[in-house]
Short mmCIF file of C-alpha atoms in Angstrom, two decimals:
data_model
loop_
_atom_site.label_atom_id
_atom_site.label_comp_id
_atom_site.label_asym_id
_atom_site.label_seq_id
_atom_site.Cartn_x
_atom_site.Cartn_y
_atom_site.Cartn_z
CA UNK A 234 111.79 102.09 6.83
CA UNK A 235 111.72 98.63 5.59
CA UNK A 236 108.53 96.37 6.53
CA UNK A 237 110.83 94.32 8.71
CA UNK A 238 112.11 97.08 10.94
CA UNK A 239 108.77 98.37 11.25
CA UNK A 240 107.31 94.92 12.32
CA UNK A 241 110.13 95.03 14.84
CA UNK A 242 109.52 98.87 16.26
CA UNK A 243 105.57 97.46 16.64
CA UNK A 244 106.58 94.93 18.41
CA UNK A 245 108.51 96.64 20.80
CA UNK A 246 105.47 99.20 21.35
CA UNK A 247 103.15 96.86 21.93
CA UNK A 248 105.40 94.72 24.77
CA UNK A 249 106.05 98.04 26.32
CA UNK A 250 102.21 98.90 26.44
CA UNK A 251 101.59 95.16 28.08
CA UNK A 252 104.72 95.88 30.37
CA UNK A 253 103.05 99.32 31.44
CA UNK A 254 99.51 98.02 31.42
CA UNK A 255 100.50 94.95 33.83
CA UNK A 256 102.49 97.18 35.96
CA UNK A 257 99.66 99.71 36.63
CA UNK A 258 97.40 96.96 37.24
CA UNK A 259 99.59 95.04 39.80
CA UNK A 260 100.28 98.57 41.89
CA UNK A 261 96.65 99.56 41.41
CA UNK A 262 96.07 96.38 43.24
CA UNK A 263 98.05 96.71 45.50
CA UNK A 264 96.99 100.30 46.43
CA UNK A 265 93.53 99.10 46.65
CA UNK A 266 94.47 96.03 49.04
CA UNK A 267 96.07 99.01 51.36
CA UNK A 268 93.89 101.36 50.76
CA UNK A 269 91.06 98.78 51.58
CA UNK A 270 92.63 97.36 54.94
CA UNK A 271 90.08 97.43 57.58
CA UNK A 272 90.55 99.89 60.59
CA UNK A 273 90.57 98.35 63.65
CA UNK A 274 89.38 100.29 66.70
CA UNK A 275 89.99 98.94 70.25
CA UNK A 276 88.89 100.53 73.42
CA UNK A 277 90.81 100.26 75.86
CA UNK A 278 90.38 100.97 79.81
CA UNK A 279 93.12 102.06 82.32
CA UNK A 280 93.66 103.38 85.76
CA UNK A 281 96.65 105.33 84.86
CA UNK A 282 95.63 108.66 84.39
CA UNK A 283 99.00 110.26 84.11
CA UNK A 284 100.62 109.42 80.79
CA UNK A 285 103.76 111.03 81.65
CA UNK A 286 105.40 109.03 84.14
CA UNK A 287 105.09 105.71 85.90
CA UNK A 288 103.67 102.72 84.47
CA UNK A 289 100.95 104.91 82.76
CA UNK A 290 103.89 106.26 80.39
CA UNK A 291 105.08 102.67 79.77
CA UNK A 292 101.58 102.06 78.74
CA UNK A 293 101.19 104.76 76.31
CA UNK A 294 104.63 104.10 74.88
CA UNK A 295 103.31 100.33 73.81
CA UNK A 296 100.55 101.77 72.49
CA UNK A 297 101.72 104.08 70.81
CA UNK A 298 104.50 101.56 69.40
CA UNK A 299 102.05 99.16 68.25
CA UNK A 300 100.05 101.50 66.70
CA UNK A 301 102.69 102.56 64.58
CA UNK A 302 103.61 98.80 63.90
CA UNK A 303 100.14 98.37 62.62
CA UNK A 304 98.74 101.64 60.85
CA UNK A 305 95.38 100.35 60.49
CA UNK A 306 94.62 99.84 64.09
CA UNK A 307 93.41 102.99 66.66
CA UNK A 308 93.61 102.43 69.99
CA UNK A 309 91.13 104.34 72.14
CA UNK A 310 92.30 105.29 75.56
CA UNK A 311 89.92 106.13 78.75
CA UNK A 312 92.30 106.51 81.84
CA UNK A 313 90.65 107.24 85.38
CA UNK A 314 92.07 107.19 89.06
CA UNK A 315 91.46 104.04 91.15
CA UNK A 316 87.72 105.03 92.33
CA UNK A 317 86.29 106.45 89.21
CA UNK A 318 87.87 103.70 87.62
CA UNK A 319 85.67 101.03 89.84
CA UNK A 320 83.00 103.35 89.29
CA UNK A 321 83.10 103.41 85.45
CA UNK A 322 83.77 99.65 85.27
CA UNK A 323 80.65 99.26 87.19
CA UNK A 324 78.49 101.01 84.47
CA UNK A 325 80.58 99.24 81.93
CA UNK A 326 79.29 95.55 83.39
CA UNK A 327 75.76 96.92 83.91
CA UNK A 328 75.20 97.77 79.99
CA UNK A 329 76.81 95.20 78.66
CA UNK A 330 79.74 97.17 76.89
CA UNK A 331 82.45 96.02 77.91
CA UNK A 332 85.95 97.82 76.78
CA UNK A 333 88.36 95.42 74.72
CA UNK A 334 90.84 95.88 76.88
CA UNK A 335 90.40 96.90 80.45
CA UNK A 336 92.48 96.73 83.91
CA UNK A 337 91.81 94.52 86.51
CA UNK A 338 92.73 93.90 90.31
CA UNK A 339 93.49 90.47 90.39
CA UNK A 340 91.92 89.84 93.53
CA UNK A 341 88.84 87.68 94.40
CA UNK A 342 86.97 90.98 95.31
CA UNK A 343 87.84 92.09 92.24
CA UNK A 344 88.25 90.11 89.05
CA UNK A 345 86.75 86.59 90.68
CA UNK A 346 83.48 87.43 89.67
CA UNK A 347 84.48 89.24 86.19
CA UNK A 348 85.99 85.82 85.35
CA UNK A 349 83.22 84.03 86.89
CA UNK A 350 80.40 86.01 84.84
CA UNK A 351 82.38 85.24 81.30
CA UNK A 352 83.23 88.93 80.91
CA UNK A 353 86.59 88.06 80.54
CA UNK A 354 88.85 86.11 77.45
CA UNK A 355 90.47 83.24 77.69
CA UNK A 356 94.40 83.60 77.58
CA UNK A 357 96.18 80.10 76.48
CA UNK A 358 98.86 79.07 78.67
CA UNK A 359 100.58 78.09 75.24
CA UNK A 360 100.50 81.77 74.21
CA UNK A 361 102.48 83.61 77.18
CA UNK A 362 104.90 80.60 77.36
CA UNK A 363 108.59 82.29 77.39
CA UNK A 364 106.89 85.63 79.29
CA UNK A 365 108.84 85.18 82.42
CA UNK A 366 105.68 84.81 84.34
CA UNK A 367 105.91 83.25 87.41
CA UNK A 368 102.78 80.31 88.28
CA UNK A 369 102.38 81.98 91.11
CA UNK A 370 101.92 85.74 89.83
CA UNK A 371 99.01 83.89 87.71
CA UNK A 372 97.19 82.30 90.32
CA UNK A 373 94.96 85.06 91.03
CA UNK A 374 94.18 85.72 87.28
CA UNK A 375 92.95 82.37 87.03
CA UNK A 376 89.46 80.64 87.23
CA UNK A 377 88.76 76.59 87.46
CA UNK A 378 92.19 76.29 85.67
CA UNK A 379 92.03 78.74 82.85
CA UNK A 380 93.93 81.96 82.73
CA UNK A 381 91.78 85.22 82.02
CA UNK A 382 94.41 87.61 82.56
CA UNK A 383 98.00 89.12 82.91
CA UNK A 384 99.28 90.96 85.95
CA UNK A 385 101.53 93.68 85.12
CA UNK A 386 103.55 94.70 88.56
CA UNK A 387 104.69 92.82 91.28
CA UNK A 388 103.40 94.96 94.36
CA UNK A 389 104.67 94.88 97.50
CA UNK A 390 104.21 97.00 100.84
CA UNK A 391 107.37 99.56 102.16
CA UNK A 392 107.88 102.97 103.48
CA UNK A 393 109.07 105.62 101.78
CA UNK A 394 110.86 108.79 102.76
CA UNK A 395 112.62 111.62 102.71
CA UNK A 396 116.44 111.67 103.96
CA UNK A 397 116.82 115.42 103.09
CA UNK A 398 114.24 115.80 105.80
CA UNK A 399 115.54 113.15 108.25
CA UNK A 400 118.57 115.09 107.96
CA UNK A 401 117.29 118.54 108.32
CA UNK A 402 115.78 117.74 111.43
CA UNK A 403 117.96 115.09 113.16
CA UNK A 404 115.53 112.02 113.19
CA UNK A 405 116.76 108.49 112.81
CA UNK A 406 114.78 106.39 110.04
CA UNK A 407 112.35 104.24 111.83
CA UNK A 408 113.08 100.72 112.20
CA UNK A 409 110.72 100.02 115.11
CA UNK A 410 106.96 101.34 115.24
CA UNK A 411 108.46 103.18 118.78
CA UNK A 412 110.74 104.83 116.60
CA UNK A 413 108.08 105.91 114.09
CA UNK A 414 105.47 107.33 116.54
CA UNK A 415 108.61 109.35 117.87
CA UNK A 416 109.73 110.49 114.73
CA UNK A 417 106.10 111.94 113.72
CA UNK A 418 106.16 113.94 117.26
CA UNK A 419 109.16 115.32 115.85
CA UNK A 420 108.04 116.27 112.33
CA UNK A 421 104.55 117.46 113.72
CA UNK A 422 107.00 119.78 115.78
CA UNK A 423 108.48 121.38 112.85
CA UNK A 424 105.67 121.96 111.10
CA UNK A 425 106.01 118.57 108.39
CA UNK A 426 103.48 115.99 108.13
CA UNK A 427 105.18 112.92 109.34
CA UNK A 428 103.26 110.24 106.92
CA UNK A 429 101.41 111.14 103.79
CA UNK A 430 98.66 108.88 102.91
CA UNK A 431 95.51 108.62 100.91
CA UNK A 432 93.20 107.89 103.71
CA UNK A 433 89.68 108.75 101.50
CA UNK A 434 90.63 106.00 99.70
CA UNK A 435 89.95 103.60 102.31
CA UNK A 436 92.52 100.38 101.09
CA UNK A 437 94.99 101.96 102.45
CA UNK A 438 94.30 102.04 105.76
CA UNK A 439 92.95 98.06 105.62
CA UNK A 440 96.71 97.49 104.47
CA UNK A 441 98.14 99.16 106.52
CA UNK A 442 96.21 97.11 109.37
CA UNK A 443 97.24 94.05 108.06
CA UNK A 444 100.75 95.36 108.41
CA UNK A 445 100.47 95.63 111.99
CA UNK A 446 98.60 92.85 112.35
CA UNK A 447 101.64 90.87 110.60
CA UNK A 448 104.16 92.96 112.27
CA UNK A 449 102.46 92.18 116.09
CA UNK A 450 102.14 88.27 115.26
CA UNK A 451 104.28 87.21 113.03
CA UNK A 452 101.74 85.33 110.90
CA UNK A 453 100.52 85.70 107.67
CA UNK A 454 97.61 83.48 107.53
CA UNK A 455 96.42 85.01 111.15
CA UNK A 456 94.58 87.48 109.34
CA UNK A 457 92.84 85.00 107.16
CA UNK A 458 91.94 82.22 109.21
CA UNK A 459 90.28 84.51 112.37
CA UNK A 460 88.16 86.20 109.44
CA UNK A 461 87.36 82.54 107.58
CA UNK A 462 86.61 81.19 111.28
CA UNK A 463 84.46 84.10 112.39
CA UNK A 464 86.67 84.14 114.91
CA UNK A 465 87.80 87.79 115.45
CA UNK A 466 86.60 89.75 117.90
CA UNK A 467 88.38 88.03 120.58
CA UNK A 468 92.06 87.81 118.78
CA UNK A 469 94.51 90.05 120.72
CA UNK A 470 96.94 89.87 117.92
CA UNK A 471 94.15 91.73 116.12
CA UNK A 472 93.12 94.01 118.95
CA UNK A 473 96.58 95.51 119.36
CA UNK A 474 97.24 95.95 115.45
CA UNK A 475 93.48 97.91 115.74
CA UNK A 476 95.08 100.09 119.09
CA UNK A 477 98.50 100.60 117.30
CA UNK A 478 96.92 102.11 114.09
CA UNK A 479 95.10 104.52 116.53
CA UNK A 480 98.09 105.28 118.37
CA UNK A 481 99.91 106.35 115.60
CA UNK A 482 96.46 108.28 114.95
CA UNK A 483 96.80 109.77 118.13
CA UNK A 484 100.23 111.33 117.84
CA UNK A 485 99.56 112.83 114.57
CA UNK A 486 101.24 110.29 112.30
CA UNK A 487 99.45 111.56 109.27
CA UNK A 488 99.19 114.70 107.52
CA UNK A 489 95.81 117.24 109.00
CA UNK A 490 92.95 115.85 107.36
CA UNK A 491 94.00 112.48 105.67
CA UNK A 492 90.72 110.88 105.68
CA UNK A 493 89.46 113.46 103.09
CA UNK A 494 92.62 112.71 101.03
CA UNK A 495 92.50 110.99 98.17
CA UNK A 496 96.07 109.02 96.01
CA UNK A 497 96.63 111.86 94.03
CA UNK A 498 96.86 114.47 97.38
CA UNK A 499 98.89 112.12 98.94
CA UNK A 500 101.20 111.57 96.47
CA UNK A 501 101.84 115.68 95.28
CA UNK A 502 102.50 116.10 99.31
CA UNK A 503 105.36 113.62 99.25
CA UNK A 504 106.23 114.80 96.27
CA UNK A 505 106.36 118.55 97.41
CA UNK A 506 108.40 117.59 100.58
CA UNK A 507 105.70 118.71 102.78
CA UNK A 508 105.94 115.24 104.05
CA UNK A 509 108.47 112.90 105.48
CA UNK A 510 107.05 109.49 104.97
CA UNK A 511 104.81 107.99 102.19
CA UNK A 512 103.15 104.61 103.01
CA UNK A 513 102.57 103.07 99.35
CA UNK A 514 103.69 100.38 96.89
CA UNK A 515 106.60 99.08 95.21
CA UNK A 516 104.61 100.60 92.26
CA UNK A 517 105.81 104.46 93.30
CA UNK A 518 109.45 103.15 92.25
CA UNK A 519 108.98 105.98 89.14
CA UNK A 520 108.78 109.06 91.78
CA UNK A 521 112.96 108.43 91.38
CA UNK A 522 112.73 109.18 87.70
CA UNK A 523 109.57 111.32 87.16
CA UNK A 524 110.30 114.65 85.36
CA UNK A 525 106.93 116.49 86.97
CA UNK A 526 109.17 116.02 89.80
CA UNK A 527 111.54 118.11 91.48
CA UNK A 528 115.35 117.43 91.16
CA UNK A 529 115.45 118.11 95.13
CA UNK A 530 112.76 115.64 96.02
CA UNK A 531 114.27 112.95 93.16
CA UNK A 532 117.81 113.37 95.56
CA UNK A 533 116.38 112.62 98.47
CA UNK A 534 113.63 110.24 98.19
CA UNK A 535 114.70 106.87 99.59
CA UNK A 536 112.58 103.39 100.49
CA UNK A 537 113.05 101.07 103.63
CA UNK A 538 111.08 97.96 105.18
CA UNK A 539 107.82 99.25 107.29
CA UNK A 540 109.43 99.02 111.31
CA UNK A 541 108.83 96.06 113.45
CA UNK A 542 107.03 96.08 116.80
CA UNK A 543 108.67 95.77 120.05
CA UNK A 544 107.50 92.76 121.77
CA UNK A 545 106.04 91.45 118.32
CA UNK A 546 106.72 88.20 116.40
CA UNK A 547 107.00 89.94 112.60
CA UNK A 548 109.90 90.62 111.18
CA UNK A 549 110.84 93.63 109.20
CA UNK A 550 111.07 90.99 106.05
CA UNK A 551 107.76 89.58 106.92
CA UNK A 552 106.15 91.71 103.98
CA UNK A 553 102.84 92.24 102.29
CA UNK A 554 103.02 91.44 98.75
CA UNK A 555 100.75 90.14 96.16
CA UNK A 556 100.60 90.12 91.85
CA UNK A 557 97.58 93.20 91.66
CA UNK A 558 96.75 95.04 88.46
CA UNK A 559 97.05 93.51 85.03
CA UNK A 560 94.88 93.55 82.23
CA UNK A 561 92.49 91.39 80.38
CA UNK A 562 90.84 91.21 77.00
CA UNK A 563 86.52 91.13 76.81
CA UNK A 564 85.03 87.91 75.75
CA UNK A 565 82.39 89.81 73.94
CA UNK A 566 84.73 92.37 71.56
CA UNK A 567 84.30 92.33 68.20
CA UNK A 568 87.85 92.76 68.02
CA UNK A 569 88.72 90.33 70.66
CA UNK A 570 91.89 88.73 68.25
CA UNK A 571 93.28 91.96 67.79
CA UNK A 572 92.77 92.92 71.10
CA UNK A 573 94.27 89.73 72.35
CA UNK A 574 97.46 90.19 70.00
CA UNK A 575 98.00 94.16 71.46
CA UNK A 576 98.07 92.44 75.05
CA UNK A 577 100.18 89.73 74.11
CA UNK A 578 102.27 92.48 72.27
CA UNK A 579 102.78 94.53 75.34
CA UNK A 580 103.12 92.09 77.63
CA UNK A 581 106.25 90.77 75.95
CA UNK A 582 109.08 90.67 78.36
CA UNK A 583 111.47 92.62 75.90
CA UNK A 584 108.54 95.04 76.33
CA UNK A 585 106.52 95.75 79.16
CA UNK A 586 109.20 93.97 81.36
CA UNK A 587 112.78 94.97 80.09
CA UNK A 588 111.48 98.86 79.21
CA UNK A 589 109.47 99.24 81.85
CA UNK A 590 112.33 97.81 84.66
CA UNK A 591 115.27 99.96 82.21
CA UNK A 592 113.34 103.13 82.31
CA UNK A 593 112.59 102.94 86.26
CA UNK A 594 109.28 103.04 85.42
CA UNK A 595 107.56 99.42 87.61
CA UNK A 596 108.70 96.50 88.90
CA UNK A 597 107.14 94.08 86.86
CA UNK A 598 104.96 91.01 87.13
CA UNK A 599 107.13 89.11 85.44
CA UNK A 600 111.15 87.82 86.38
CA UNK A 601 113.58 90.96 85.73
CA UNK A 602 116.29 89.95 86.92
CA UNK A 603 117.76 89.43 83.70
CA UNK A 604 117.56 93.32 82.51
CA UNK A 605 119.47 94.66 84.88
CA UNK A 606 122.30 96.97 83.97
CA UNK A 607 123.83 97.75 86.86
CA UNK A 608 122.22 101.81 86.57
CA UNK A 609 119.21 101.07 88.11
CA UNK A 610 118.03 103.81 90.41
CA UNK A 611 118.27 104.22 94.75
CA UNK A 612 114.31 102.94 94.88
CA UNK A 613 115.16 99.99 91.99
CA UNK A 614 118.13 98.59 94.15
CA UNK A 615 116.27 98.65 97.28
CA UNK A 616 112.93 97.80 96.20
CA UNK A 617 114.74 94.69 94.40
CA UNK A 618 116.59 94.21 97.96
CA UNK A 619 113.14 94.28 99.95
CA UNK A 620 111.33 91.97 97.47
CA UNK A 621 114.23 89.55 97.84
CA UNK A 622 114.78 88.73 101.56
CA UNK A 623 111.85 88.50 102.11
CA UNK A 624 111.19 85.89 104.63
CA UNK A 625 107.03 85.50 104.04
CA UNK A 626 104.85 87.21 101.62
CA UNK A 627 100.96 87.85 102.61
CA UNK A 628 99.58 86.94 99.21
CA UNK A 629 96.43 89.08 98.45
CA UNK A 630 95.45 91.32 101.17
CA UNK A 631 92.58 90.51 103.55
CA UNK A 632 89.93 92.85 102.35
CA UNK A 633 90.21 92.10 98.72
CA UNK A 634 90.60 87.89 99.78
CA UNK A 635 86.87 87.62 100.26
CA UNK A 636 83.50 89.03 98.76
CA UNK A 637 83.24 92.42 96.83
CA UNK A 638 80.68 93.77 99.89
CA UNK A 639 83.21 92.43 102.32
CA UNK A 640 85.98 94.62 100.96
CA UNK A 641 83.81 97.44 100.80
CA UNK A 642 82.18 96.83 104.32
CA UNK A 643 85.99 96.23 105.83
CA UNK A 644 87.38 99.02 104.38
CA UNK A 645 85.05 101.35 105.66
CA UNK A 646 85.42 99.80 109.06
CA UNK A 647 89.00 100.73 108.86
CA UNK A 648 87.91 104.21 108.20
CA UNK A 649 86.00 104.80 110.92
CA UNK A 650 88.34 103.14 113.39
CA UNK A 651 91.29 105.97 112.22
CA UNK A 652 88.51 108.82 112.42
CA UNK A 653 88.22 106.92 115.72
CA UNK A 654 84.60 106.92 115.28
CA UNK A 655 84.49 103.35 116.78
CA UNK A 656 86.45 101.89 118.97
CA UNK A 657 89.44 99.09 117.85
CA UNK A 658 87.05 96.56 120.20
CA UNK A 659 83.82 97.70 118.16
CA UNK A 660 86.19 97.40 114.98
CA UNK A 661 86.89 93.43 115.67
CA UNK A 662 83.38 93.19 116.70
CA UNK A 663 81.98 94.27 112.88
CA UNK A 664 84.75 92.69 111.46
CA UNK A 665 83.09 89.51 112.80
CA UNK A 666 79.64 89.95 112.16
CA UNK A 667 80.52 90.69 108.36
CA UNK A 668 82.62 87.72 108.26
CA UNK A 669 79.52 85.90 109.49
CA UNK A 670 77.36 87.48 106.78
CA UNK A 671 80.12 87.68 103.80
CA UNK A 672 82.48 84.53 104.36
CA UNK A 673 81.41 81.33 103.89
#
């Protein structure tokens, strides 16, 4: 080989040594960039318990979608029932350590003084602009003008049933409270709970006062004002909502031992069609679509406007409804930007609002109107009916609109007036006095 083809074939080793050395270095680099990504670990608090179905699967899709989306970040998940839940955020406050993500009632008894005592992040207006959040579904997630949180369901008050059962035995749906006491005589007959409801829970049965109360006068703000004016023990709008919830007490409107009942009891004996009726939220719009269900219950459960009174000023539009659970991010993580970015992820309306509202599985906080496809279920196209005649909305109901001891104190009040351990006067009566003591 001549010296000049031999200064050529060096040559060419040596460039394709650089090429090869450069190359490894560039991909070593690289590998050690990814290898060297920090894990992220965010805890994250919810009261859905059951991942399966209902908003607690549209939760655990998101999470598990963003996960994915960012391999370097685990998301922690602690779910409890209502109760616990209030429980475990309790102990949560008390030691200081706070979850980076965590659920929230937002409801002055509630989340008032979370936001109040800094436990909660600031959420720019700037960042949710284009969310299809209403000002008005924000109101109650805000303190002195900043924003602290996102609700994630419009809520709203109705009645649900069972129209295999109305069938079976002959009994007109209810559109008057007359109506409703006489259809429970008729399912207690037969040997079906009329209503199913989780009265150990206590919230219920304050709602379901207020319902009364709006159905008897007609006004929202009645409620309200007597409480804010300490003026309730003499209100006979108030006294006959108290005597109507015992009546339907009386005639055995609920299933045998619903104060010792708790959500989830209530819930499996709807479910089970052991019971006709199901007072509960615009939230159970999933029981349509749930697969723990039956395919018999999923046929025939239906939704309709709580009944008027006879004689009363409500009307069946006149509805209870109110922005409740969201979430909010902890001022104190240490992984409060990535935290921030996983709400803002699933809060996205092409996310929590168009797969939540496609997949039947809540009616959302924010506007939905636009991802309809016409296949919505029964409970979507009636719940969406309710919602939208109505001809007043309550706002946040009256035991979470004051102090935290208020809504504890009222509640329980409206426990022992359906165990009919006091009397509805007595009931007004304590009502009062706490107002005097809680309201200022």
């Amino acid at each position: 080989m001549s010296k000049k083809a031999l200064k050529v074939v060096v040559s060419i080793v040596v460039i394709a040594a650089l090429i090869v050395s450069v190359f490894g270095l560039i991909q070593g680099n690289l590998t050690a960039s990814a290898s060297t990504k920090k894990t992220v670990k965010i805890k994250f608090l919810s009261n859905l318990p059951d991942r399966t179905s209902n908003q607690g699967k549209l939760e655990q899709m998101l999470i598990d979608s963003y996960m994915k989306a960012n391999p370097n970040v685990k998301i922690e998940v602690e779910a409890l029932q209502d109760e616990p839940y209030k429980q475990k955020f309790k102990v949560y406050v008390a030691t200081n350590q706070m979850p980076d993500i965590f659920m929230v009632w937002g409801q002055p008894s509630f989340f008032l003084p979370v936001m109040k005592a800094g436990y909660a992040a600031e959420i720019k207006l700037d960042q949710i602009k284009g969310y299809g959040f209403k000002t008005s579904s924000l109101k109650d997630f805000m303190y002195n003008g900043k924003l602290y949180g996102l609700p994630r369901n419009t809520d709203f008050m109705v009645l649900y049933y069972n129209k295999g059962l109305f069938n079976k035995y002959k009994v007109k749906v209810p559109t008057t409270f007359n109506e409703l006491l006489n259809a429970a005589k008729v399912f207690r007959k037969n040997g079906i709970a009329p209503i199913a409801i989780n009265g150990k829970d206590k919230w219920i049965l304050a709602i379901l006062y207020q319902e009364l109360v709006v159905k008897e006068g007609g006004d929202q703000k009645l409620i309200y004002d007597a409480i804010s004016k300490k003026s309730v023990a003499k209100n006979q709008i108030l006294l006959k909502a108290a005597k109507d919830l015992v009546n339907l007490v009386n005639v055995g409107g609920f299933q045998d031992a619903f104060v010792a009942a708790d959500y989830g009891a209530a819930n499996n004996l709807f479910a089970q069609e052991k019971a006709a009726m199901y007072y509960m939220g615009s939230w159970e719009v999933g029981m349509a679509t749930n697969p723990n269900f039956s395919e018999s219950f999923k046929k025939n459960v239906d939704v309709t406007y709580f009944p008027t009174i006879t004689g009363g000023k409500g009307k069946k539009t006149d509805i209870l409804a109110w922005h409740g659970g969201g979430y909010a991010v902890s001022a104190s993580s240490k992984v409060k930007n990535e935290a921030m970015k996983l709400l803002l992820y699933m809060m996205h309306p092409t996310r929590w609002a168009k797969i939540g509202w496609q997949q039947g599985l809540v009616v959302p906080g924010q506007s939905w109107d636009k991802f309809m496809t016409g296949k919505e279920t029964v409970l979507q196209k009636k719940l969406t009916q309710i919602f939208s005649s109505a001809t007043s909305v309550s706002g946040t109901v009256w035991q979470d609109a004051f102090t935290p001891n208020f809504k504890t104190e009222a509640e329980t009040l409206c426990q022992m007036l359906v165990a009919k351990a006091i009397t509805p006067e007595k009931f007004l009566a304590k009502i009062e006095e706490l107002a005097k003591l809680e309201v200022k």
